[in-house]
């Protein structure tokens, strides 16, 4: 069900929500969090879709502040809203706010009256994000702040630097969420014999993949060895290409071959295919919402690991060349 | 820069702060005996796929079927494929399947065929080199208990049960773990002669259920419940496991077993132990077990079993719009069988916490609906303030843990009816897993198979617990043997009159779940 509320206020929306619940009774009470999405009009629907999907795992109230970056600065102040529940909203209830003019300036007061009591607040900027998310009006009321380095800036690697410089505990970025499957496979390799130290690391990926850089930073921080990483600008390249862990002369290679498949090669072991699909927005969001305490490891990687990593360089030998 | 040390105990890529990484099982092969059975098709094979799909299985993983069928690897793969497509919980992804399928093998043979076990040995050795399963093998015995001795003996004789250095062997067995104390001991001795105690995983799939594990969280992570979780506040506890189906095709198996041996001995007594035990000092397997063992040893049977137990057999008739056969008329059933399809018991726990609080356990087939729940019923508050007429619709406060279906927790308490005057009526406050954490929880078997491969034992009962449960049940079974035919009850009802009388004697009634 979609309810349109043109020219309204936050309290008007609250009343409408209560009414819908009384009439339908269908809206479940078990919401576990409020997700605030602050996005440009152009990507709002994509973000809502991801949130609706993720709500099957985390029932939540989704509040979307959708603004038009090209709007005239002197547009008349006003607020149009839309409420979606039931089949149009997955297991969530979605409130879309479209403020114009001065109304759009005070984001915090717009949503304050719509937050669920007690439940934690998560803010997600699917595109542009404030320079310092932790100190922004929305960021201040949130427990977790999610950004997406691939979309935040034209240059995703620069976006990572911004994440590092302005890190506040509770920050997180999808670039980090996207490396979890890679990290899990690599950690599992070191769970098994032979238990020998890793002596060097190579990582390669495409230039628009901040995840490649984060993966290298994490390996560097955890393994304390020289870590080379390459970022290629080729048109065809996408995401992380592969990782090579050296043990002296031998190496363990995890290289994405095609689509969602990577090949794991280890000395003295058969070659394995590993399903390593690129994670979509929905998976990333659901994953982020699973734990709401600050991700300390991310904090260490984005600040410490990244700072000591050094610049990318070309890899000329081996499977990653 | 000194490289971080890697050892068997320390993996620098794992950190306590890292809450995103799941533990992936190490390289291993799962060998299923009785692979053509229902359990294997509907639960085990789909669970293996779901694990693979969630990225929790290692790339070096093998799945080996052993059964009396004239199949090639290909045929077996087809069977697994079908069962995965039909029963898996997660979506079917071709790339996951392709990877899993590479490690699927089949060994045809019977349990008395030495050569078949030699073939199995060769197959596993091949998997170790071709797939890198590294000599780690888990044997899942999804077979009738009478075949256990033969299979364990074959595993010993062929050397399959003996791990080399750095490898492991584990064996998984399903209930029933014997049919009384003596047979349980015998079974245990036989398995223990081949596998050490910590390599034996007894599957009680109830313990793999999220709701059952949630009993620990509910009781010990919260401040709200533990202070009233004792004889001062609790009036009694009802633990129910009801099925709406009959014995159907299992008639032959069920005759001589009955509801008490089938589910009370394992599932219900485990639920009782988790509900009644003291707080363990950690989640270590040994700490959990010792608390469960303590409370099971403190369980007392009432002195007069004729007044504190009830049993019944479902009769034929109409159930929910369907004409059903009575237990004694089921296909292949002994028409004079005295096996019970419904059993109810009253147990007491002698500890300071529970003295005087009866635990009523009931289990049965062809009951009103399929439900498993634990209801903790509290004492009635003194109603000095309210006149009788004002609280006539107020029952006792209750906390109900719904184990299945519609997993969750309900609290019943009184609330004022809106309007003039003061009338108090029961209302419920409801927590549903399906609401608070919507996406389906992992199947119990997923969790349990993963725990077997990881070698993580807290959710598996040890033989001490099994023996303690039989000690509770044996006297009751002996008593029932002298009592002739159980009472008949209508299909779709909530059991025989005897069971209602059992509670009525104590001035109580069964909850309608």
PDB file of N, CA and C in Angstrom, chain B residues 168-240:
ATOM      1  N   UNK B 168      41.600 -35.877  11.368  1.00  0.00           N
ATOM      2  CA  UNK B 168      40.596 -36.285  12.345  1.00  0.00           C
ATOM      3  C   UNK B 168      39.558 -37.216  11.730  1.00  0.00           C
ATOM      4  N   UNK B 169      38.934 -37.999  12.592  1.00  0.00           N
ATOM      5  CA  UNK B 169      37.787 -38.823  12.212  1.00  0.00           C
ATOM      6  C   UNK B 169      36.679 -38.527  13.213  1.00  0.00           C
ATOM      7  N   UNK B 170      35.469 -38.367  12.711  1.00  0.00           N
ATOM      8  CA  UNK B 170      34.352 -38.150  13.624  1.00  0.00           C
ATOM      9  C   UNK B 170      33.201 -39.029  13.189  1.00  0.00           C
ATOM     10  N   UNK B 171      32.363 -39.385  14.130  1.00  0.00           N
ATOM     11  CA  UNK B 171      31.189 -40.172  13.772  1.00  0.00           C
ATOM     12  C   UNK B 171      29.951 -39.477  14.325  1.00  0.00           C
ATOM     13  N   UNK B 172      28.925 -39.435  13.497  1.00  0.00           N
ATOM     14  CA  UNK B 172      27.687 -38.770  13.883  1.00  0.00           C
ATOM     15  C   UNK B 172      26.608 -39.823  13.992  1.00  0.00           C
ATOM     16  N   UNK B 173      25.943 -39.894  15.135  1.00  0.00           N
ATOM     17  CA  UNK B 173      24.838 -40.841  15.248  1.00  0.00           C
ATOM     18  C   UNK B 173      23.554 -40.121  15.610  1.00  0.00           C
ATOM     19  N   UNK B 174      22.468 -40.703  15.137  1.00  0.00           N
ATOM     20  CA  UNK B 174      21.143 -40.122  15.317  1.00  0.00           C
ATOM     21  C   UNK B 174      20.436 -40.908  16.408  1.00  0.00           C
ATOM     22  N   UNK B 175      19.414 -40.294  17.016  1.00  0.00           N
ATOM     23  CA  UNK B 175      18.580 -41.048  17.937  1.00  0.00           C
ATOM     24  C   UNK B 175      17.888 -42.172  17.165  1.00  0.00           C
ATOM     25  N   UNK B 176      17.371 -43.218  17.775  1.00  0.00           N
ATOM     26  CA  UNK B 176      17.397 -43.421  19.226  1.00  0.00           C
ATOM     27  C   UNK B 176      18.749 -43.914  19.713  1.00  0.00           C
ATOM     28  N   UNK B 177      19.162 -43.382  20.845  1.00  0.00           N
ATOM     29  CA  UNK B 177      20.381 -43.874  21.469  1.00  0.00           C
ATOM     30  C   UNK B 177      19.981 -44.978  22.441  1.00  0.00           C
ATOM     31  N   UNK B 178      19.620 -46.145  21.893  1.00  0.00           N
ATOM     32  CA  UNK B 178      19.162 -47.255  22.714  1.00  0.00           C
ATOM     33  C   UNK B 178      17.681 -47.155  23.004  1.00  0.00           C
ATOM     34  N   UNK B 179      17.139 -48.192  23.685  1.00  0.00           N
ATOM     35  CA  UNK B 179      15.723 -48.135  24.060  1.00  0.00           C
ATOM     36  C   UNK B 179      15.548 -48.261  25.562  1.00  0.00           C
ATOM     37  N   UNK B 180      16.634 -48.430  26.287  1.00  0.00           N
ATOM     38  CA  UNK B 180      16.626 -48.325  27.742  1.00  0.00           C
ATOM     39  C   UNK B 180      18.068 -48.141  28.190  1.00  0.00           C
ATOM     40  N   UNK B 181      18.262 -48.064  29.489  1.00  0.00           N
ATOM     41  CA  UNK B 181      19.604 -47.773  29.993  1.00  0.00           C
ATOM     42  C   UNK B 181      20.619 -48.816  29.525  1.00  0.00           C
ATOM     43  N   UNK B 182      20.224 -50.101  29.638  1.00  0.00           N
ATOM     44  CA  UNK B 182      21.175 -51.173  29.304  1.00  0.00           C
ATOM     45  C   UNK B 182      21.583 -51.099  27.828  1.00  0.00           C
ATOM     46  N   UNK B 183      20.593 -50.928  26.961  1.00  0.00           N
ATOM     47  CA  UNK B 183      20.927 -50.916  25.532  1.00  0.00           C
ATOM     48  C   UNK B 183      21.684 -49.650  25.156  1.00  0.00           C
ATOM     49  N   UNK B 184      21.410 -48.540  25.855  1.00  0.00           N
ATOM     50  CA  UNK B 184      22.133 -47.306  25.578  1.00  0.00           C
ATOM     51  C   UNK B 184      23.608 -47.482  25.932  1.00  0.00           C
ATOM     52  N   UNK B 185      23.838 -48.171  27.061  1.00  0.00           N
ATOM     53  CA  UNK B 185      25.226 -48.412  27.481  1.00  0.00           C
ATOM     54  C   UNK B 185      25.934 -49.305  26.479  1.00  0.00           C
ATOM     55  N   UNK B 186      25.210 -50.323  26.051  1.00  0.00           N
ATOM     56  CA  UNK B 186      25.789 -51.276  25.107  1.00  0.00           C
ATOM     57  C   UNK B 186      26.183 -50.558  23.809  1.00  0.00           C
ATOM     58  N   UNK B 187      25.249 -49.724  23.328  1.00  0.00           N
ATOM     59  CA  UNK B 187      25.492 -48.974  22.100  1.00  0.00           C
ATOM     60  C   UNK B 187      26.701 -48.055  22.272  1.00  0.00           C
ATOM     61  N   UNK B 188      26.742 -47.416  23.416  1.00  0.00           N
ATOM     62  CA  UNK B 188      27.839 -46.490  23.657  1.00  0.00           C
ATOM     63  C   UNK B 188      29.181 -47.218  23.706  1.00  0.00           C
ATOM     64  N   UNK B 189      29.188 -48.387  24.398  1.00  0.00           N
ATOM     65  CA  UNK B 189      30.443 -49.129  24.493  1.00  0.00           C
ATOM     66  C   UNK B 189      30.940 -49.525  23.118  1.00  0.00           C
ATOM     67  N   UNK B 190      29.990 -49.906  22.280  1.00  0.00           N
ATOM     68  CA  UNK B 190      30.380 -50.342  20.943  1.00  0.00           C
ATOM     69  C   UNK B 190      30.983 -49.187  20.132  1.00  0.00           C
ATOM     70  N   UNK B 191      30.311 -48.040  20.184  1.00  0.00           N
ATOM     71  CA  UNK B 191      30.839 -46.901  19.429  1.00  0.00           C
ATOM     72  C   UNK B 191      32.159 -46.431  20.049  1.00  0.00           C
ATOM     73  N   UNK B 192      32.203 -46.438  21.383  1.00  0.00           N
ATOM     74  CA  UNK B 192      33.398 -45.956  22.079  1.00  0.00           C
ATOM     75  C   UNK B 192      34.602 -46.861  21.843  1.00  0.00           C
ATOM     76  N   UNK B 193      34.344 -48.143  21.497  1.00  0.00           N
ATOM     77  CA  UNK B 193      35.473 -49.040  21.243  1.00  0.00           C
ATOM     78  C   UNK B 193      36.157 -48.661  19.933  1.00  0.00           C
ATOM     79  N   UNK B 194      35.480 -47.923  19.076  1.00  0.00           N
ATOM     80  CA  UNK B 194      36.061 -47.564  17.788  1.00  0.00           C
ATOM     81  C   UNK B 194      36.452 -46.079  17.749  1.00  0.00           C
ATOM     82  N   UNK B 195      35.593 -45.222  18.312  1.00  0.00           N
ATOM     83  CA  UNK B 195      35.856 -43.783  18.284  1.00  0.00           C
ATOM     84  C   UNK B 195      35.979 -43.247  19.712  1.00  0.00           C
ATOM     85  N   UNK B 196      36.951 -42.382  19.974  1.00  0.00           N
ATOM     86  CA  UNK B 196      37.043 -41.777  21.312  1.00  0.00           C
ATOM     87  C   UNK B 196      35.837 -40.874  21.568  1.00  0.00           C
ATOM     88  N   UNK B 197      35.552 -40.636  22.863  1.00  0.00           N
ATOM     89  CA  UNK B 197      34.313 -39.934  23.235  1.00  0.00           C
ATOM     90  C   UNK B 197      34.168 -38.581  22.538  1.00  0.00           C
ATOM     91  N   UNK B 198      35.276 -37.850  22.373  1.00  0.00           N
ATOM     92  CA  UNK B 198      35.117 -36.512  21.788  1.00  0.00           C
ATOM     93  C   UNK B 198      35.001 -36.548  20.263  1.00  0.00           C
ATOM     94  N   UNK B 199      35.050 -37.753  19.681  1.00  0.00           N
ATOM     95  CA  UNK B 199      34.842 -37.863  18.232  1.00  0.00           C
ATOM     96  C   UNK B 199      33.428 -38.341  17.925  1.00  0.00           C
ATOM     97  N   UNK B 200      32.631 -38.576  18.969  1.00  0.00           N
ATOM     98  CA  UNK B 200      31.266 -39.063  18.759  1.00  0.00           C
ATOM     99  C   UNK B 200      30.289 -37.905  18.907  1.00  0.00           C
ATOM    100  N   UNK B 201      29.541 -37.627  17.865  1.00  0.00           N
ATOM    101  CA  UNK B 201      28.566 -36.541  17.886  1.00  0.00           C
ATOM    102  C   UNK B 201      27.165 -37.125  17.805  1.00  0.00           C
ATOM    103  N   UNK B 202      26.426 -37.025  18.920  1.00  0.00           N
ATOM    104  CA  UNK B 202      25.044 -37.522  18.929  1.00  0.00           C
ATOM    105  C   UNK B 202      24.145 -36.375  18.528  1.00  0.00           C
ATOM    106  N   UNK B 203      23.412 -36.583  17.459  1.00  0.00           N
ATOM    107  CA  UNK B 203      22.567 -35.485  16.977  1.00  0.00           C
ATOM    108  C   UNK B 203      21.199 -35.523  17.626  1.00  0.00           C
ATOM    109  N   UNK B 204      20.888 -34.468  18.347  1.00  0.00           N
ATOM    110  CA  UNK B 204      19.519 -34.239  18.790  1.00  0.00           C
ATOM    111  C   UNK B 204      19.150 -32.932  18.103  1.00  0.00           C
ATOM    112  N   UNK B 205      18.422 -33.032  16.981  1.00  0.00           N
ATOM    113  CA  UNK B 205      18.303 -31.841  16.133  1.00  0.00           C
ATOM    114  C   UNK B 205      17.594 -30.697  16.846  1.00  0.00           C
ATOM    115  N   UNK B 206      16.902 -31.002  17.937  1.00  0.00           N
ATOM    116  CA  UNK B 206      16.269 -29.927  18.698  1.00  0.00           C
ATOM    117  C   UNK B 206      17.289 -28.950  19.228  1.00  0.00           C
ATOM    118  N   UNK B 207      18.457 -29.468  19.575  1.00  0.00           N
ATOM    119  CA  UNK B 207      19.465 -28.588  20.165  1.00  0.00           C
ATOM    120  C   UNK B 207      20.076 -27.666  19.119  1.00  0.00           C
ATOM    121  N   UNK B 208      19.860 -27.967  17.839  1.00  0.00           N
ATOM    122  CA  UNK B 208      20.372 -27.090  16.788  1.00  0.00           C
ATOM    123  C   UNK B 208      19.408 -25.970  16.463  1.00  0.00           C
ATOM    124  N   UNK B 209      18.221 -26.021  17.060  1.00  0.00           N
ATOM    125  CA  UNK B 209      17.226 -25.001  16.735  1.00  0.00           C
ATOM    126  C   UNK B 209      17.535 -23.686  17.428  1.00  0.00           C
ATOM    127  N   UNK B 210      17.332 -22.598  16.699  1.00  0.00           N
ATOM    128  CA  UNK B 210      17.618 -21.280  17.254  1.00  0.00           C
ATOM    129  C   UNK B 210      16.849 -21.032  18.550  1.00  0.00           C
ATOM    130  N   UNK B 211      15.579 -21.439  18.544  1.00  0.00           N
ATOM    131  CA  UNK B 211      14.770 -21.151  19.729  1.00  0.00           C
ATOM    132  C   UNK B 211      15.289 -21.870  20.957  1.00  0.00           C
ATOM    133  N   UNK B 212      15.826 -23.065  20.756  1.00  0.00           N
ATOM    134  CA  UNK B 212      16.333 -23.805  21.902  1.00  0.00           C
ATOM    135  C   UNK B 212      17.605 -23.139  22.426  1.00  0.00           C
ATOM    136  N   UNK B 213      18.458 -22.712  21.485  1.00  0.00           N
ATOM    137  CA  UNK B 213      19.657 -22.010  21.930  1.00  0.00           C
ATOM    138  C   UNK B 213      19.287 -20.669  22.568  1.00  0.00           C
ATOM    139  N   UNK B 214      18.151 -20.144  22.128  1.00  0.00           N
ATOM    140  CA  UNK B 214      17.711 -18.869  22.682  1.00  0.00           C
ATOM    141  C   UNK B 214      17.274 -18.997  24.136  1.00  0.00           C
ATOM    142  N   UNK B 215      16.950 -20.221  24.590  1.00  0.00           N
ATOM    143  CA  UNK B 215      16.590 -20.381  26.003  1.00  0.00           C
ATOM    144  C   UNK B 215      17.742 -19.879  26.866  1.00  0.00           C
ATOM    145  N   UNK B 216      18.966 -20.200  26.452  1.00  0.00           N
ATOM    146  CA  UNK B 216      20.129 -19.755  27.223  1.00  0.00           C
ATOM    147  C   UNK B 216      20.236 -18.238  27.210  1.00  0.00           C
ATOM    148  N   UNK B 217      20.011 -17.634  26.024  1.00  0.00           N
ATOM    149  CA  UNK B 217      20.101 -16.173  25.927  1.00  0.00           C
ATOM    150  C   UNK B 217      19.001 -15.519  26.751  1.00  0.00           C
ATOM    151  N   UNK B 218      17.799 -16.034  26.608  1.00  0.00           N
ATOM    152  CA  UNK B 218      16.662 -15.457  27.324  1.00  0.00           C
ATOM    153  C   UNK B 218      16.898 -15.495  28.831  1.00  0.00           C
ATOM    154  N   UNK B 219      17.341 -16.643  29.313  1.00  0.00           N
ATOM    155  CA  UNK B 219      17.486 -16.785  30.757  1.00  0.00           C
ATOM    156  C   UNK B 219      18.698 -16.044  31.293  1.00  0.00           C
ATOM    157  N   UNK B 220      19.832 -16.167  30.588  1.00  0.00           N
ATOM    158  CA  UNK B 220      21.068 -15.717  31.225  1.00  0.00           C
ATOM    159  C   UNK B 220      21.602 -14.389  30.715  1.00  0.00           C
ATOM    160  N   UNK B 221      21.099 -13.905  29.580  1.00  0.00           N
ATOM    161  CA  UNK B 221      21.585 -12.604  29.113  1.00  0.00           C
ATOM    162  C   UNK B 221      20.693 -11.479  29.632  1.00  0.00           C
ATOM    163  N   UNK B 222      19.541 -11.836  30.169  1.00  0.00           N
ATOM    164  CA  UNK B 222      18.591 -10.819  30.622  1.00  0.00           C
ATOM    165  C   UNK B 222      18.509 -10.764  32.135  1.00  0.00           C
ATOM    166  N   UNK B 223      18.126  -9.643  32.631  1.00  0.00           N
ATOM    167  CA  UNK B 223      17.937  -9.491  34.069  1.00  0.00           C
ATOM    168  C   UNK B 223      16.500  -9.821  34.456  1.00  0.00           C
ATOM    169  N   UNK B 224      15.626  -9.773  33.457  1.00  0.00           N
ATOM    170  CA  UNK B 224      14.194  -9.805  33.715  1.00  0.00           C
ATOM    171  C   UNK B 224      13.688 -11.137  34.270  1.00  0.00           C
ATOM    172  N   UNK B 225      14.216 -12.231  33.789  1.00  0.00           N
ATOM    173  CA  UNK B 225      13.561 -13.516  34.062  1.00  0.00           C
ATOM    174  C   UNK B 225      14.189 -14.313  35.198  1.00  0.00           C
ATOM    175  N   UNK B 226      15.517 -14.306  35.283  1.00  0.00           N
ATOM    176  CA  UNK B 226      16.177 -15.195  36.224  1.00  0.00           C
ATOM    177  C   UNK B 226      15.717 -14.997  37.677  1.00  0.00           C
ATOM    178  N   UNK B 227      15.473 -13.762  38.118  1.00  0.00           N
ATOM    179  CA  UNK B 227      15.040 -13.593  39.509  1.00  0.00           C
ATOM    180  C   UNK B 227      13.722 -14.300  39.834  1.00  0.00           C
ATOM    181  N   UNK B 228      12.876 -14.511  38.843  1.00  0.00           N
ATOM    182  CA  UNK B 228      11.593 -15.162  39.143  1.00  0.00           C
ATOM    183  C   UNK B 228      11.581 -16.605  38.652  1.00  0.00           C
ATOM    184  N   UNK B 229      12.737 -17.073  38.207  1.00  0.00           N
ATOM    185  CA  UNK B 229      12.820 -18.409  37.610  1.00  0.00           C
ATOM    186  C   UNK B 229      13.056 -19.450  38.699  1.00  0.00           C
ATOM    187  N   UNK B 230      12.165 -19.570  39.645  1.00  0.00           N
ATOM    188  CA  UNK B 230      12.375 -20.510  40.752  1.00  0.00           C
ATOM    189  C   UNK B 230      11.055 -20.802  41.442  1.00  0.00           C
ATOM    190  N   UNK B 231      11.131 -21.653  42.447  1.00  0.00           N
ATOM    191  CA  UNK B 231       9.921 -22.144  43.108  1.00  0.00           C
ATOM    192  C   UNK B 231       9.145 -21.039  43.821  1.00  0.00           C
ATOM    193  N   UNK B 232       9.787 -19.920  44.140  1.00  0.00           N
ATOM    194  CA  UNK B 232       9.047 -18.835  44.791  1.00  0.00           C
ATOM    195  C   UNK B 232       7.985 -18.250  43.877  1.00  0.00           C
ATOM    196  N   UNK B 233       8.261 -18.254  42.603  1.00  0.00           N
ATOM    197  CA  UNK B 233       7.357 -17.574  41.665  1.00  0.00           C
ATOM    198  C   UNK B 233       6.704 -18.509  40.658  1.00  0.00           C
ATOM    199  N   UNK B 234       7.392 -19.603  40.346  1.00  0.00           N
ATOM    200  CA  UNK B 234       6.865 -20.486  39.314  1.00  0.00           C
ATOM    201  C   UNK B 234       5.940 -21.511  39.951  1.00  0.00           C
ATOM    202  N   UNK B 235       4.777 -21.670  39.370  1.00  0.00           N
ATOM    203  CA  UNK B 235       3.814 -22.647  39.874  1.00  0.00           C
ATOM    204  C   UNK B 235       4.114 -24.024  39.308  1.00  0.00           C
ATOM    205  N   UNK B 236       4.252 -24.073  37.990  1.00  0.00           N
ATOM    206  CA  UNK B 236       4.626 -25.338  37.350  1.00  0.00           C
ATOM    207  C   UNK B 236       5.102 -25.055  35.939  1.00  0.00           C
ATOM    208  N   UNK B 237       5.662 -26.071  35.297  1.00  0.00           N
ATOM    209  CA  UNK B 237       6.171 -25.923  33.939  1.00  0.00           C
ATOM    210  C   UNK B 237       5.543 -27.015  33.075  1.00  0.00           C
ATOM    211  N   UNK B 238       5.091 -26.642  31.891  1.00  0.00           N
ATOM    212  CA  UNK B 238       4.538 -27.632  30.951  1.00  0.00           C
ATOM    213  C   UNK B 238       5.404 -27.657  29.703  1.00  0.00           C
ATOM    214  N   UNK B 239       5.868 -28.831  29.352  1.00  0.00           N
ATOM    215  CA  UNK B 239       6.637 -28.943  28.122  1.00  0.00           C
ATOM    216  C   UNK B 239       5.878 -29.883  27.180  1.00  0.00           C
ATOM    217  N   UNK B 240       5.552 -29.361  26.022  1.00  0.00           N
ATOM    218  CA  UNK B 240       4.679 -30.075  25.106  1.00  0.00           C
ATOM    219  C   UNK B 240       5.368 -30.305  23.778  1.00  0.00           C
TER     220      UNK B 240
END
